[in-house]
């Protein structure tokens, strides 16, 4: 009879004679079987990503100190990285593919122009008067706005206001670095050239029709004002009266595809008193509280997110979000690795 458990315990490295192992090592060879279960565990992948909560109050205090300790000329980008302890604090990873950082720009400062292969987005957390210039388009930065800095576009940040400005950076840097395709170029100063995509694409369902001028922009919309995303969520909530989650995806308004190639970005509204159980899906997720308060439960780990807090959860894990208020909606920005997983053909929803 066939014994299905024949392969239950595989040989260990120590089972091999030392002389044989030495010969393998000298020839840059390694036996697979001692490591096979490690790279292909049964049923569910090994995830280094740990559920992690970064309260904004703590980050803010240390970031303001960084503003006193390190001038912008010594930092280029004054950022505290939100590092997932499961990936090691020095590896700049919130998850396998996501990088998170909180960036501070003080009045009058300029973060100089450069471009790079990783894709970035900014979610503006605090302050008025800063702008980012992306591919010639000047994008004002207001709280809750999402601003894209897609691969290859020149970008720089400036600040004409009175108070510190802080934003959350989300990049696909860990993935791009892993694939050995991560590099940057320093640029000549950019001039403000193009129009403003957030005005051209101000309403869903209708897009500008070019009659005389063809646009060849791969990324036609770079700034997604919070006022518009919030208005879209509020009308969606009215329209679908409870059957589904109130969520919108930040998309390329010309193609309907995800706004960037590797990471996905969404805005989520929790109705007053709503508890939302998000299914266990393969991508890791990041949540950032734009307005309100949310109780987050990820397996045995629970915490409360207040305004401007950020957290992450590993993939293949259900996440339960509960609006702490019975009378007001709560709003979250969500980032995940879904576009990457779909392109790789490994995306799963396990319910
Ligand atoms: C970057 O270019 C910015 O332009 C922020 O503001 C954070 C982290 C790693 C690599 C490049 C920016 C970054 C970054």
Coordinates of C-alpha atoms and ligand atoms in Angstrom, one line a residue:
X1 CA 0.0 0.0 0.0
X2 CA 1.1 3.6 -0.8
X3 CA 2.3 5.3 2.4
X4 CA 1.3 9.0 2.2
X5 CA 3.5 9.9 5.1
X6 CA 6.7 8.6 3.6
X7 CA 8.0 12.2 3.1
X8 CA 7.0 13.5 6.5
X9 CA 10.4 14.0 7.9
X10 CA 13.1 15.1 5.5
X11 CA 16.8 14.6 6.0
X12 CA 18.7 17.3 7.9
X13 CA 22.0 18.8 7.0
X14 CA 23.6 17.1 10.1
X15 CA 22.7 13.7 8.6
X16 CA 25.2 14.2 5.9
X17 CA 28.9 13.4 6.4
X18 CA 31.0 16.5 7.1
X19 CA 33.4 15.7 4.2
X20 CA 30.5 15.5 1.8
X21 CA 29.1 18.8 3.1
X22 CA 32.5 20.4 2.7
X23 CA 32.8 19.3 -0.9
X24 CA 29.4 20.8 -1.7
X25 CA 30.4 24.1 0.0
X26 CA 33.6 24.3 -2.0
X27 CA 31.6 23.9 -5.2
X28 CA 28.9 26.4 -4.3
X29 CA 26.3 23.7 -4.0
X30 CA 23.6 23.2 -1.3
X31 CA 21.2 20.3 -0.7
X32 CA 17.6 21.3 -1.1
X33 CA 15.9 18.8 1.2
X34 CA 17.0 20.2 4.6
X35 CA 15.4 23.6 3.6
X36 CA 12.5 22.5 1.5
X37 CA 9.8 22.8 4.2
X38 CA 11.1 26.2 5.2
X39 CA 10.6 27.7 1.8
X40 CA 7.3 25.8 1.1
X41 CA 5.5 25.5 4.5
X42 CA 2.2 23.6 4.5
X43 CA -0.9 25.6 3.7
X44 CA 0.2 29.1 4.7
X45 CA 3.3 31.1 4.0
X46 CA 5.8 32.0 6.8
X47 CA 5.3 35.8 7.2
X48 CA 7.9 38.0 8.9
X49 CA 5.4 40.8 8.9
X50 CA 4.1 41.4 12.4
X51 CA 1.0 43.3 13.3
X52 CA 2.5 46.7 14.4
X53 CA 0.9 49.9 15.6
X54 CA 2.7 53.2 15.3
X55 CA 0.9 55.9 17.4
X56 CA 1.3 59.3 15.7
X57 CA 1.7 61.1 19.0
X58 CA 5.0 59.3 19.6
X59 CA 6.3 59.6 16.0
X60 CA 5.4 63.3 15.9
X61 CA 7.4 64.2 19.0
X62 CA 10.5 62.4 17.7
X63 CA 10.1 63.8 14.2
X64 CA 9.9 67.4 15.6
X65 CA 13.1 66.6 17.5
X66 CA 14.7 65.4 14.2
X67 CA 13.9 68.8 12.8
X68 CA 16.0 70.4 15.5
X69 CA 18.8 67.8 15.4
X70 CA 19.2 67.4 11.6
X71 CA 19.0 70.2 9.1
X72 CA 17.4 69.3 5.8
X73 CA 20.8 69.7 4.0
X74 CA 22.0 66.8 6.2
X75 CA 19.0 64.6 5.5
X76 CA 17.7 65.4 2.0
X77 CA 14.5 63.7 3.1
X78 CA 13.9 64.0 6.9
X79 CA 12.1 60.8 7.6
X80 CA 11.6 58.4 10.4
X81 CA 11.0 54.9 9.0
X82 CA 8.2 52.9 10.4
X83 CA 10.1 49.6 10.6
X84 CA 8.3 46.3 11.2
X85 CA 10.3 44.5 13.9
X86 CA 9.6 41.2 12.2
X87 CA 11.6 42.3 9.2
X88 CA 14.5 43.7 11.4
X89 CA 14.6 47.4 12.2
X90 CA 17.4 48.2 9.7
X91 CA 15.6 46.8 6.6
X92 CA 13.1 49.6 6.0
X93 CA 10.2 47.2 5.7
X94 CA 6.7 47.5 7.0
X95 CA 5.9 44.3 5.1
X96 CA 7.5 42.2 2.3
X97 CA 6.9 44.9 -0.3
X98 CA 5.9 48.0 1.6
X99 CA 8.0 50.8 3.0
X100 CA 6.5 53.4 5.4
X101 CA 8.0 56.6 6.6
X102 CA 6.9 59.8 8.3
X103 CA 8.5 62.9 6.7
X104 CA 8.9 66.3 8.2
X105 CA 9.3 69.5 6.2
X106 CA 9.7 72.8 8.1
X107 CA 8.7 76.2 6.7
X108 CA 11.1 77.5 4.1
X109 CA 12.8 74.1 3.6
X110 CA 13.3 72.4 0.2
X111 CA 13.8 68.7 -0.3
X112 CA 15.8 68.7 -3.5
X113 CA 14.7 67.2 -6.9
X114 CA 15.4 63.6 -7.7
X115 CA 13.8 60.6 -9.3
X116 CA 14.1 56.9 -8.7
X117 CA 12.7 53.5 -9.7
X118 CA 10.6 52.8 -6.6
X119 CA 7.1 54.2 -6.7
X120 CA 6.0 56.5 -3.9
X121 CA 2.8 58.0 -2.6
X122 CA 2.4 60.6 0.1
X123 CA -0.6 60.8 2.5
X124 CA -0.6 64.2 4.1
X125 CA -1.0 64.1 7.8
X126 CA -0.5 67.5 9.2
X127 CA 0.1 71.2 8.3
X128 CA -0.6 73.6 5.5
X129 CA 1.4 75.4 2.8
X130 CA 3.7 72.6 1.6
X131 CA 3.7 71.5 -2.0
X132 CA 5.3 68.7 -4.0
X133 CA 6.3 69.2 -7.6
X134 CA 6.0 65.9 -9.6
X135 CA 6.8 65.7 -13.2
X136 CA 6.3 69.5 -13.6
X137 CA 2.9 69.4 -11.8
X138 CA 2.7 71.4 -8.6
X139 CA 0.5 69.6 -6.1
X140 CA -0.6 71.5 -3.0
X141 CA -0.4 69.2 0.1
X142 CA -3.5 69.3 2.3
X143 CA -4.4 66.9 5.1
X144 CA -5.7 63.6 3.7
X145 CA -4.6 64.2 0.2
X146 CA -2.9 61.4 -1.7
X147 CA -0.2 62.4 -4.0
X148 CA 1.6 60.0 -6.4
X149 CA 5.2 60.0 -7.2
X150 CA 5.3 57.1 -9.7
X151 CA 8.5 55.5 -10.9
X152 CA 10.8 57.7 -12.9
X153 CA 9.1 61.1 -12.3
X154 CA 11.2 64.0 -11.0
X155 CA 10.0 65.2 -7.6
X156 CA 10.8 67.7 -5.0
X157 CA 9.1 69.1 -1.9
X158 CA 8.8 72.7 -0.7
X159 CA 7.0 74.6 2.1
X160 CA 5.7 78.2 2.0
X161 CA 3.6 77.9 5.1
X162 CA 4.1 78.7 8.8
X163 CA 4.0 75.4 10.6
X164 CA 5.6 72.0 10.3
X165 CA 4.2 69.8 7.6
X166 CA 4.2 66.0 8.1
X167 CA 3.2 63.3 5.7
X168 CA 3.3 59.5 5.4
X169 CA 5.4 58.1 2.6
X170 CA 4.4 54.7 1.2
X171 CA 6.9 53.1 -1.3
X172 CA 7.4 49.7 -2.9
X173 CA 11.1 50.1 -2.1
X174 CA 11.5 46.7 -0.4
X175 CA 10.3 44.9 -3.6
X176 CA 12.2 47.1 -6.0
X177 CA 15.4 46.8 -3.9
X178 CA 15.0 43.0 -3.7
X179 CA 14.8 42.8 -7.5
X180 CA 18.1 44.8 -7.7
X181 CA 16.4 47.5 -9.7
X182 CA 16.5 50.3 -7.1
X183 CA 18.5 53.5 -7.9
X184 CA 18.1 57.2 -8.0
X185 CA 19.2 60.2 -10.2
X186 CA 19.8 63.7 -9.1
X187 CA 18.1 66.2 -11.3
X188 CA 18.2 69.6 -12.8
X189 CA 15.6 71.9 -11.2
X190 CA 12.2 71.4 -12.6
X191 CA 10.0 74.1 -13.9
X192 CA 6.2 74.1 -13.4
X193 CA 4.9 73.0 -16.8
X194 CA 1.8 70.9 -16.9
X195 CA -1.8 71.3 -15.9
X196 CA -3.3 69.9 -12.8
X197 CA -4.7 66.4 -13.1
X198 CA -6.9 66.7 -10.0
X199 CA -8.8 69.4 -11.7
X200 CA -9.0 67.7 -15.1
X201 CA -10.3 64.5 -13.5
X202 CA -12.4 66.2 -10.8
X203 CA -15.5 64.0 -11.3
X204 CA -15.8 60.2 -11.6
X205 CA -17.3 58.7 -14.7
X206 CA -16.3 61.5 -17.0
X207 CA -12.8 62.1 -18.3
X208 CA -11.3 64.9 -20.5
X209 CA -11.6 64.2 -24.2
X210 CA -8.6 65.4 -26.1
X211 CA -9.5 66.8 -29.5
X212 CA -6.3 68.6 -30.5
X213 CA -3.7 67.6 -27.9
X214 CA -2.9 64.0 -27.2
X215 CA -1.8 63.3 -23.7
X216 CA 0.9 60.6 -23.4
X217 CA 1.1 60.7 -19.6
X218 CA 1.2 57.3 -18.1
X219 CA 0.1 58.9 -14.8
X220 CA -2.5 61.5 -15.7
X221 CA -3.6 62.2 -12.1
X222 CA -1.0 62.8 -9.4
X223 CA -3.0 64.4 -6.6
X224 CA -6.2 63.0 -5.2
X225 CA -7.7 65.6 -2.8
X226 CA -9.1 64.3 0.4
X227 CA -12.2 66.5 0.0
X228 CA -13.1 64.5 -3.2
X229 CA -12.3 61.1 -1.8
X230 CA -14.4 61.8 1.3
X231 CA -17.3 63.1 -0.7
X232 CA -17.2 59.9 -2.9
X233 CA -17.3 57.8 0.3
X234 CA -20.2 59.7 1.8
X235 CA -22.3 59.4 -1.3
X236 CA -21.4 55.7 -1.7
X237 CA -22.5 55.1 1.9
X238 CA -25.9 56.7 1.1
X239 CA -26.3 54.7 -2.0
X240 CA -25.4 51.2 -0.9
X241 CA -27.1 51.3 2.5
X242 CA -25.2 48.6 4.3
X243 CA -24.7 45.7 1.9
X244 CA -21.0 46.1 1.4
X245 CA -18.0 48.0 2.8
X246 CA -17.8 51.7 1.9
X247 CA -14.5 51.7 0.1
X248 CA -13.0 53.4 -3.0
X249 CA -9.8 52.6 -4.9
X250 CA -7.4 55.2 -6.0
X251 CA -7.3 54.6 -9.8
X252 CA -5.7 55.9 -12.9
X253 CA -8.8 57.8 -14.3
X254 CA -7.8 57.1 -17.9
X255 CA -7.5 53.3 -17.6
X256 CA -9.4 52.4 -14.4
X257 CA -6.3 50.4 -13.3
X258 CA -4.7 50.8 -9.9
X259 CA -3.1 54.2 -9.5
X260 CA 0.4 52.6 -9.3
X261 CA 1.8 49.3 -10.6
X262 CA 2.9 47.5 -7.4
X263 CA 0.9 48.7 -4.4
X264 CA -2.8 49.4 -4.1
X265 CA -4.3 52.5 -2.4
X266 CA -7.9 52.8 -1.0
X267 CA -10.0 55.0 1.2
X268 CA -12.4 53.3 3.6
X269 CA -15.3 54.7 5.5
X270 CA -16.7 52.9 8.6
X271 CA -20.3 53.9 9.2
X272 CA -21.2 55.1 12.7
X273 CA -21.0 52.0 14.9
X274 CA -19.9 49.7 12.1
X275 CA -17.7 46.6 12.6
X276 CA -16.1 45.5 9.4
X277 CA -14.4 42.1 9.2
X278 CA -12.0 42.1 6.2
X279 CA -11.4 38.7 4.8
X280 CA -8.0 36.9 5.0
X281 CA -6.4 37.8 1.7
X282 CA -2.8 37.2 0.6
X283 CA -1.5 40.8 0.6
X284 CA -0.2 42.5 3.7
X285 CA -2.1 45.7 4.5
X286 CA -1.4 49.2 6.0
X287 CA -4.1 51.3 7.7
X288 CA -3.8 55.0 8.4
X289 CA -6.5 56.8 10.4
X290 CA -7.5 60.0 8.5
X291 CA -10.5 60.9 10.7
X292 CA -12.2 59.3 13.8
X293 CA -11.1 56.3 15.9
X294 CA -11.0 52.6 15.0
X295 CA -10.5 49.5 17.2
X296 CA -8.3 47.1 15.2
X297 CA -8.1 43.4 15.9
X298 CA -5.7 41.2 14.0
X299 CA -5.7 37.6 15.4
X300 CA -4.7 38.0 19.1
X301 CA -3.5 41.6 18.7
X302 CA -5.8 44.5 19.4
X303 CA -5.4 48.3 19.7
X304 CA -7.2 51.6 19.1
X305 CA -6.1 53.8 16.2
X306 CA -6.7 57.5 16.8
X307 CA -6.3 60.2 14.2
X308 CA -3.0 60.0 12.2
X309 CA -2.0 56.6 13.7
X310 CA -0.7 54.0 11.3
X311 CA -0.6 50.2 11.6
X312 CA 0.2 47.1 9.4
X313 CA -1.1 43.6 9.3
X314 CA 0.4 40.5 7.6
X315 CA -1.2 38.8 4.6
X316 CA -3.5 35.7 4.9
X317 CA -4.9 37.2 8.0
X318 CA -8.5 38.5 8.7
X319 CA -8.6 42.1 10.1
X320 CA -11.5 43.4 12.1
X321 CA -12.1 47.2 12.2
X322 CA -14.6 48.7 14.5
X323 CA -15.6 52.4 14.4
X324 CA -15.4 53.6 18.0
X325 CA -18.1 56.2 17.4
X326 CA -21.8 55.3 17.2
X327 CA -22.6 58.7 15.8
X328 CA -19.8 59.7 13.3
X329 CA -18.2 57.9 10.4
X330 CA -14.5 57.0 10.6
X331 CA -12.1 57.3 7.6
X332 CA -9.0 55.3 6.9
X333 CA -6.4 55.3 4.2
X334 CA -5.4 51.7 3.2
X335 CA -2.4 50.5 1.3
X336 CA -1.8 46.9 0.2
X337 CA 0.2 44.6 -2.0
X338 CA -2.8 43.4 -4.1
X339 CA -1.7 44.8 -7.5
X340 CA 1.6 43.0 -7.1
X341 CA 0.0 39.7 -6.0
X342 CA -2.5 39.9 -8.9
X343 CA 0.3 40.5 -11.4
X344 CA 2.3 37.6 -10.0
X345 CA -0.8 35.3 -10.0
X346 CA -0.5 34.6 -6.3
X347 CA -3.5 36.7 -5.1
X348 CA -5.8 34.8 -2.8
X349 CA -9.0 35.6 -0.9
X350 CA -9.6 32.9 1.8
X351 CA -12.7 34.6 3.1
Ligands
LIG1 C1 12.1 59.4 -1.3 O1 12.5 59.8 -2.5 C2 11.2 60.3 -0.6 O2 11.1 61.9 -2.3 C3 10.8 59.9 0.7 O3 10.2 62.3 -0.4 C4 11.2 58.6 1.2 C5 12.4 56.6 1.1 C6 13.3 55.8 0.4 C7 13.7 56.1 -0.9 C8 13.3 57.3 -1.4 C9 10.8 61.6 -1.1 C10 12.0 57.8 0.5 C11 12.5 58.2 -0.8

